[in-house]
Tab-separated table of C-alpha atoms in Angstrom:
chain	number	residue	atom	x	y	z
A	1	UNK	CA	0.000	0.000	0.000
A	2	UNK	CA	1.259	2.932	-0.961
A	3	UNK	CA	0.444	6.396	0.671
A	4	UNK	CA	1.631	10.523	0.211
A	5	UNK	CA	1.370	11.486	3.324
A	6	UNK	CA	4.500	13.855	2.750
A	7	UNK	CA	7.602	14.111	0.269
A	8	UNK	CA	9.755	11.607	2.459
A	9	UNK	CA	7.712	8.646	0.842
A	10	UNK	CA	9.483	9.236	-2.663
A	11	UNK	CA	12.551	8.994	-3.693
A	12	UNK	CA	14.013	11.556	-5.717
A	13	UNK	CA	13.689	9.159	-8.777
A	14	UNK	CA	9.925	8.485	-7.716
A	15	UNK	CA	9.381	12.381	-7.807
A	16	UNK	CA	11.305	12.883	-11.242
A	17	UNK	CA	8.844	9.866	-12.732
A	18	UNK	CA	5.994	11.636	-11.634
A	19	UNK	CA	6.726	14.836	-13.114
A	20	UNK	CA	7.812	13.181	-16.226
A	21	UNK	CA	4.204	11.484	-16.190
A	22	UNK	CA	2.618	15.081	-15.540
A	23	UNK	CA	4.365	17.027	-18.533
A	24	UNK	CA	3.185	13.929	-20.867
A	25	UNK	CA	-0.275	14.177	-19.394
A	26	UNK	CA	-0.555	18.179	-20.073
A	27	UNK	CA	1.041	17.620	-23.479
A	28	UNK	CA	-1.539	15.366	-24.319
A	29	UNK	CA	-4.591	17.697	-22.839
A	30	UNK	CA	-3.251	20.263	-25.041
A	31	UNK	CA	-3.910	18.396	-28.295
A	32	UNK	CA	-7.358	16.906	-26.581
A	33	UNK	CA	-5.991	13.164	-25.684
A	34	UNK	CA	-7.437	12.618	-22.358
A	35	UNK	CA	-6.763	8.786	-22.406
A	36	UNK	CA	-8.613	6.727	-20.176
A	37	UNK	CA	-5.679	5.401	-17.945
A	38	UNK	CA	-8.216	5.199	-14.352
A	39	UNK	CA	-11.069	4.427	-16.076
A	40	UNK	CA	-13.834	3.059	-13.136
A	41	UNK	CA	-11.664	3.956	-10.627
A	42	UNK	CA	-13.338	6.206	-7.556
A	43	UNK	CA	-11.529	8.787	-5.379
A	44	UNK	CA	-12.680	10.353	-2.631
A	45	UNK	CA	-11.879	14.062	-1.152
A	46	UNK	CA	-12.185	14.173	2.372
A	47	UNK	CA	-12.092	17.541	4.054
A	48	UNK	CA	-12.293	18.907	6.768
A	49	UNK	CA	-10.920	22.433	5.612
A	50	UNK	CA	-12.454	24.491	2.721
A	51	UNK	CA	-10.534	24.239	-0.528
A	52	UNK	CA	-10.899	25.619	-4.333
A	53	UNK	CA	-7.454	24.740	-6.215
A	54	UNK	CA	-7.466	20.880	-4.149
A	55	UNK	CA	-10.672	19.759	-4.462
A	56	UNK	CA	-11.788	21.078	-8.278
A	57	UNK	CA	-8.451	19.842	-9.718
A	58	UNK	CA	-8.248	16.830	-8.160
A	59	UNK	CA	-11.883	15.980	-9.211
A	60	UNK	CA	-11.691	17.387	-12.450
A	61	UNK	CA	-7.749	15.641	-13.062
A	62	UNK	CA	-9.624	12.098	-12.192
A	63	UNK	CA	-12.647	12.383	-14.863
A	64	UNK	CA	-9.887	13.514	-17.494
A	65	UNK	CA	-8.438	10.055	-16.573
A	66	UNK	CA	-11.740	8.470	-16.819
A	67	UNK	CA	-12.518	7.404	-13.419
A	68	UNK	CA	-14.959	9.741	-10.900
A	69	UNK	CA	-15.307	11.664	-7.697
A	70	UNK	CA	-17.043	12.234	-4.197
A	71	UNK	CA	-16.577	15.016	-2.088
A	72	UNK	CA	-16.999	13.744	1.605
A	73	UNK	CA	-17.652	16.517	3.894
A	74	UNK	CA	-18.481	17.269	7.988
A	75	UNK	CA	-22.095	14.558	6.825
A	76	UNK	CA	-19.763	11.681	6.521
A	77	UNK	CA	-19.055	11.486	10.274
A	78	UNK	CA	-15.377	11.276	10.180
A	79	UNK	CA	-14.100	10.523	13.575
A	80	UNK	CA	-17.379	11.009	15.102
A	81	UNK	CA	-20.121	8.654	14.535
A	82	UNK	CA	-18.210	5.411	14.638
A	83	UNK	CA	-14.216	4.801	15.198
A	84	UNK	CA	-11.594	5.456	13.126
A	85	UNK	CA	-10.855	2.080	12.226
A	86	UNK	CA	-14.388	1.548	10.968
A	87	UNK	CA	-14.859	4.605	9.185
A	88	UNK	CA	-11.367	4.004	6.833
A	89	UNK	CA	-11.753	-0.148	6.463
A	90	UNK	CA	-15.453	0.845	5.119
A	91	UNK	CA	-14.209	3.551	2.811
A	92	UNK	CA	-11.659	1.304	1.356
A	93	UNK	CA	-14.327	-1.447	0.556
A	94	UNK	CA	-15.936	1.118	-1.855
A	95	UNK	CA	-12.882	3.625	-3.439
A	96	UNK	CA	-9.580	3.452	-4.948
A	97	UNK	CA	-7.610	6.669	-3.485
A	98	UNK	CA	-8.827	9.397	-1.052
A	99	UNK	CA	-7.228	12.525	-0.601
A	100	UNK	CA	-7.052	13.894	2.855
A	101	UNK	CA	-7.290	17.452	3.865
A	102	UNK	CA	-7.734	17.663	7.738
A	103	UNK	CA	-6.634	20.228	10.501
A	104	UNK	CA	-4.235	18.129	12.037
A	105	UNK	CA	-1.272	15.569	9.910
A	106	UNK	CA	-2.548	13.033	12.827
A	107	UNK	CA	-5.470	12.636	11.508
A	108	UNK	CA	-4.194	12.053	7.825
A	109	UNK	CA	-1.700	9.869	9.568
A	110	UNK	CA	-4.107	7.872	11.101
A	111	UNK	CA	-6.454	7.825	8.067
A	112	UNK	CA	-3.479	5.856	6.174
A	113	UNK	CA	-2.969	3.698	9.250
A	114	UNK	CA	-5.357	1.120	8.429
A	115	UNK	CA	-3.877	0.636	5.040
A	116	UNK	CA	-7.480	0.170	3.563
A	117	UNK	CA	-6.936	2.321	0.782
A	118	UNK	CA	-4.461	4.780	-0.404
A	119	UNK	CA	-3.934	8.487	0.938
A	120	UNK	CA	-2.911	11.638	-0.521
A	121	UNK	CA	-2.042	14.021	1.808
A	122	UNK	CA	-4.484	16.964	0.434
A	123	UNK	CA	-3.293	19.587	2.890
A	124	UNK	CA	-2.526	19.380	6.753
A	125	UNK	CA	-0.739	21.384	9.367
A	126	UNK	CA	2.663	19.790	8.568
A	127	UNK	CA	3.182	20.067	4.839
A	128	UNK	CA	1.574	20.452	1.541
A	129	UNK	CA	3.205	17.613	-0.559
A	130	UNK	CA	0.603	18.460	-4.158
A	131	UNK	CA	1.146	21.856	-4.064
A	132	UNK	CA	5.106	21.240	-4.059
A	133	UNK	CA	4.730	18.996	-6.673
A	134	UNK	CA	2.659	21.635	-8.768
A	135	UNK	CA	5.728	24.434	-7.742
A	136	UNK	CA	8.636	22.412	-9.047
A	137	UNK	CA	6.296	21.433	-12.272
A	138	UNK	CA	5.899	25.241	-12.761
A	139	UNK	CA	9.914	26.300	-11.935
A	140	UNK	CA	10.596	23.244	-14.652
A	141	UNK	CA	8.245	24.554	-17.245
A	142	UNK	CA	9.269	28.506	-16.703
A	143	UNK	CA	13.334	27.776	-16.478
A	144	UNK	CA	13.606	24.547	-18.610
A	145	UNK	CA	15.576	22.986	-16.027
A	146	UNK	CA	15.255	22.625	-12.298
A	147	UNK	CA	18.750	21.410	-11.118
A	148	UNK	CA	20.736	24.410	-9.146
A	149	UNK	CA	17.890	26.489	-9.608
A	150	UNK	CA	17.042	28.570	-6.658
A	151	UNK	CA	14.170	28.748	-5.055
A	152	UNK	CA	13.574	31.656	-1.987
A	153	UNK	CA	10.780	31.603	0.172
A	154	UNK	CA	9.399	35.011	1.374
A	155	UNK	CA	7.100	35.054	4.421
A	156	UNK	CA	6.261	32.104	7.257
A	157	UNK	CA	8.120	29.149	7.403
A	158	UNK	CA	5.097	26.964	7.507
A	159	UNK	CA	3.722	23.919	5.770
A	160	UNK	CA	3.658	25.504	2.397
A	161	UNK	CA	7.547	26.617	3.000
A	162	UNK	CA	8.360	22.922	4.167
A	163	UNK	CA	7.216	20.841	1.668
A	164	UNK	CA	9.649	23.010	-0.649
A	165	UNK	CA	12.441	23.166	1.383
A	166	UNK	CA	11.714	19.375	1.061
A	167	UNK	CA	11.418	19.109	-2.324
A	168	UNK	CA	13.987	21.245	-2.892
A	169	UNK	CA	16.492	18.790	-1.440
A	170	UNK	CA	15.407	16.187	-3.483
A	171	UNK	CA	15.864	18.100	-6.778
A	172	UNK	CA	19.386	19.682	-5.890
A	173	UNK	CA	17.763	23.062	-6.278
A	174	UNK	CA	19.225	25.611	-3.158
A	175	UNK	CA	16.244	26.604	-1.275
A	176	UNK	CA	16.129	30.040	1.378
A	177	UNK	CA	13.886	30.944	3.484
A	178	UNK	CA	13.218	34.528	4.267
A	179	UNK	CA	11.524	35.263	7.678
A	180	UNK	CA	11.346	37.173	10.942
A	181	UNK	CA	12.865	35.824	14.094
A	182	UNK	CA	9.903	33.382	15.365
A	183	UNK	CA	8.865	32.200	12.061
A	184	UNK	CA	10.958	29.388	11.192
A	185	UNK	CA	10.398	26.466	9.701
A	186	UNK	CA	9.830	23.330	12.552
A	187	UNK	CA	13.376	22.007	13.501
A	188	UNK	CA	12.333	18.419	13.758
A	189	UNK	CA	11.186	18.333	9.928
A	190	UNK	CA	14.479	20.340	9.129
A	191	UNK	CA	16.459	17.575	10.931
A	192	UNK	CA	14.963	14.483	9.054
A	193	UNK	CA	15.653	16.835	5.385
A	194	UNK	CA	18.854	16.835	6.473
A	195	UNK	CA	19.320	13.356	7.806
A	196	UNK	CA	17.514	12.273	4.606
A	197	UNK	CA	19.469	14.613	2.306
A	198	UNK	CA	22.882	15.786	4.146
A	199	UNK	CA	23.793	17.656	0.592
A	200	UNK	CA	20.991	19.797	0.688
A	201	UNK	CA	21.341	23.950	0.376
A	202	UNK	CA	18.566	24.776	2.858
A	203	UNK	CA	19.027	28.504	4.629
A	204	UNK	CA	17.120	30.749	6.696
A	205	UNK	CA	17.593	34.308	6.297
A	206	UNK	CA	16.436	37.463	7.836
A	207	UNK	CA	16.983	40.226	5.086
A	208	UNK	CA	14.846	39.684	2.490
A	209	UNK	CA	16.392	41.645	-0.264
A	210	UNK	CA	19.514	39.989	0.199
A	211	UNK	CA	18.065	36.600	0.182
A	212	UNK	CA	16.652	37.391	-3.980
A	213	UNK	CA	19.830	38.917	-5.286
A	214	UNK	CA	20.175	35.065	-6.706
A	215	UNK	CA	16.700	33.731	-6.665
A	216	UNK	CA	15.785	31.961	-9.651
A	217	UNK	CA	11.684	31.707	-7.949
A	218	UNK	CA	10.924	33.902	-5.123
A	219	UNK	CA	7.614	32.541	-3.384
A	220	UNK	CA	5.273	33.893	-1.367
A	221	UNK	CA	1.991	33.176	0.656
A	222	UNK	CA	-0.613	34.490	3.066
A	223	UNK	CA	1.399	35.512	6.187
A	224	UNK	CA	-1.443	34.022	8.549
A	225	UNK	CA	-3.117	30.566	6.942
A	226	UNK	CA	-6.044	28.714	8.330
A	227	UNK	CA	-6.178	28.320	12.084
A	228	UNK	CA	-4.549	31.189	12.823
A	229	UNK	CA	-6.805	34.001	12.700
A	230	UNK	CA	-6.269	35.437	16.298
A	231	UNK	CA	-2.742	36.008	15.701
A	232	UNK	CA	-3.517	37.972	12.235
A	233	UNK	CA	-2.573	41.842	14.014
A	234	UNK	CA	0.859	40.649	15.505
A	235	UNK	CA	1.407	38.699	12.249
A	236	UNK	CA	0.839	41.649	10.046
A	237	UNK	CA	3.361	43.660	12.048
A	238	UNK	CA	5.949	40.650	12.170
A	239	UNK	CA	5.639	39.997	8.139
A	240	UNK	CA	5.713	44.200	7.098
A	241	UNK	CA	9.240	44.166	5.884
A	242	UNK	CA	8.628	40.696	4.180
A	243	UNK	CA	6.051	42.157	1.409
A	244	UNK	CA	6.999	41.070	-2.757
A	245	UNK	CA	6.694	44.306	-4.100
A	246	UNK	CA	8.428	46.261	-6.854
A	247	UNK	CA	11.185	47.346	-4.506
A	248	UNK	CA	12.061	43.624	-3.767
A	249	UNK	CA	11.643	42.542	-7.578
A	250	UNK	CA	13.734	45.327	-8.426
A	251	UNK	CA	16.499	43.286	-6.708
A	252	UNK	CA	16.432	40.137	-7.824
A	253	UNK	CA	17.444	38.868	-11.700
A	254	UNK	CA	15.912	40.173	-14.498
A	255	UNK	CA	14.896	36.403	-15.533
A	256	UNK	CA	13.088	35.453	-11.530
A	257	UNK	CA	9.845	33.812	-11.844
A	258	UNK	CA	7.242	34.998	-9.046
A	259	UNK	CA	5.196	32.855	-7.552
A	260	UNK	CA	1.876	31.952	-5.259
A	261	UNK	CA	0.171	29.394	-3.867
A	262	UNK	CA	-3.274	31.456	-3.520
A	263	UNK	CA	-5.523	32.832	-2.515
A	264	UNK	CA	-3.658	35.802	-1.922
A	265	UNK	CA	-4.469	38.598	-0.254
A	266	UNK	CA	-2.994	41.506	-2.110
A	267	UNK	CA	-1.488	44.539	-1.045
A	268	UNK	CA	-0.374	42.467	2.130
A	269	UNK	CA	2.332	39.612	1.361
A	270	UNK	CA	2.094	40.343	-2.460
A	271	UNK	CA	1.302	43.747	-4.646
A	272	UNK	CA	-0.985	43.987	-7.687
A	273	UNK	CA	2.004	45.221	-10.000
A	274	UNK	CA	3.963	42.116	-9.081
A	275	UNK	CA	1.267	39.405	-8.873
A	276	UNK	CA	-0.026	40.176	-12.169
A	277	UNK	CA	3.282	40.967	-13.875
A	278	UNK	CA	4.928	39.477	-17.149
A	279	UNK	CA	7.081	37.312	-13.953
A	280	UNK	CA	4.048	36.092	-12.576
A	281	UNK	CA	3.634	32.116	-12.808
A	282	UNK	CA	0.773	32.044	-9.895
A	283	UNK	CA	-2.329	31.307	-12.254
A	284	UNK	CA	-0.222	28.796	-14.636
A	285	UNK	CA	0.744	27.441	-11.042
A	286	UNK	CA	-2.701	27.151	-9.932
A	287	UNK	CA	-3.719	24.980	-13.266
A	288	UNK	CA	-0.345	22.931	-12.420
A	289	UNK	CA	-1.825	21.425	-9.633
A	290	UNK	CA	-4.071	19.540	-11.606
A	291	UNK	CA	-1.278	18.323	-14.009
A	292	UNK	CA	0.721	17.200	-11.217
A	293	UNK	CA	-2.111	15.945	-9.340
A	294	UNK	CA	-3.028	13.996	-12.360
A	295	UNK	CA	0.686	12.400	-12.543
A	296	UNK	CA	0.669	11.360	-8.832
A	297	UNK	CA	-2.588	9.913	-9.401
A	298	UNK	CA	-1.496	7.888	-12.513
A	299	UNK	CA	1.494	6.850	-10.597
A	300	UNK	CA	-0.246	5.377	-6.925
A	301	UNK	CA	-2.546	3.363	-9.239
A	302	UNK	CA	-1.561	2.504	-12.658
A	303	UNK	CA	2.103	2.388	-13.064
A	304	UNK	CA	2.113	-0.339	-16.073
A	305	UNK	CA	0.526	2.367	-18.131
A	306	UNK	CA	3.360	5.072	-17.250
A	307	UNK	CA	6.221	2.130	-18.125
A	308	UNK	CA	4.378	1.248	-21.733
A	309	UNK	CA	3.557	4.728	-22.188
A	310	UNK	CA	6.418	6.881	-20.659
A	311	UNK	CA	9.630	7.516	-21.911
């Protein structure tokens, strides 16, 4: 049984096949071959958070592959109308893959504990594997190459920043985060990137316009997510010097991609004149996540196609 609960279940040749299987899958949705490669199979999205990029391009990437969707909200009784154990060995008896987007990466964790079915982690407060795999898809497309490229991080060091600084190490690509004392990514996740990958070029930086003088990507996102709504005020004042703006475009390379998991909220960690700039990759990001959604897909559950199909 095979699970994505976060990066550290692939190896770095895993990850390459599945972006190899996601640029062949958006080639071949340009010139309208959707081929049938999960026909009849059935995922489910279960969430417990509220989600537009996850949930529509994970349930439209599966009916481009021929199989369907159901959306399994608060109605479903997930951990509260019968035990844990019941509620996952059930779901496996009727679906192929279910992608998990809970509060807490215990509950995902637990969700893939029964081994009843496979689990994508869809979002939790550890890491964001999909939307990593959607970033380096995007870098790749924009920069033809992603080895050495380098990718800084403006803003919180939270599950977002991880799953890059994660997938960063697996690529070779240097990876810096830019933050305020306090906002750092976790040290026990940093520790096991580094025990897993003792090459990896993983900083943490306080200057901001420093840390872009050499990005290739500079990154951004909301500097208070889900959950964390009572610390917004003391946020805002933590994050001011940390905005992507002109002034900290103006001194990076002339070539730096910008980018943005979304939603934004603009005029806080992002301006208008940078967000929608000829450097902006953040919508062509956003319709990655289905391409890259679709690969990781193809790969949990029908890897004979991607070795006849493939190169």
């Amino acid at each position: 049984m095979q699970h994505l609960l976060t990066l550290f279940e692939l190896s770095p040749n895993d990850l390459n096949r599945i972006l190899d299987v996601s640029n062949e899958l958006k080639k071949r949705l340009a010139v309208g071959d959707r081929p049938p490669i999960l026909e009849r199979r059935m995922l489910a999205l279960l969430f417990e958070k509220p989600s537009l990029r996850t949930r529509v391009s994970f349930e439209t990437g599966m009916v481009q592959l021929g199989g369907a969707s159901l959306f399994l909200g608060d109605d479903v009784g997930w951990g509260k109308r019968e035990s844990a154990r019941d509620f996952t060995q059930v779901l496996g008896e009727f679906v192929d893959l279910v992608v998990c987007r809970a509060k807490s990466h215990d509950r995902a964790e637990q969700l893939a504990s029964f081994n009843a079915v496979p689990v994508i982690n869809g979002l939790t407060d550890l890491c964001h594997p999909c939307q990593a795999l959607a970033d380096v898809l995007t870098i790749q497309e924009s920069l033809g190459t992603l080895t050495g490229k380098h990718l800084v991080f403006v803003g919180d060091g939270n599950n977002v920043a991880q799953s890059l600084a994660l997938i960063c190490a697996m690529l070779d690509m240097p990876f810096t985060l830019a933050c305020p004392n306090g906002y750092e990514m976790d040290a026990d996740w940093l520790s096991q990137v580094a025990k897993a990958y003792p090459k990896a070029k993983i900083e943490t930086v306080r200057d901001p316009m420093t840390a872009v003088k050499t990005a290739d990507a500079i990154y951004t996102d909301v500097w208070t997510s889900m959950g964390q709504e009572a610390e917004s005020a003391i946020r805002k004042e933590a994050f001011a010097n940390y905005q992507v703006n002109e002034k900290l475009m103006g001194a990076a390379l002339s070539h730096t991609r910008v980018l943005h998991c979304l939603p934004a909220i603009r005029g806080q960690e992002i301006t208008d004149d940078v967000i929608d700039s000829g450097q902006s990759d953040v919508i062509r990001q956003a319709g990655n996540r289905m391409h890259a959604q679709k690969g990781l897909m193809v790969w949990l559950l029908n890897r004979p196609w991607i070795d006849k199909n493939v190169a």
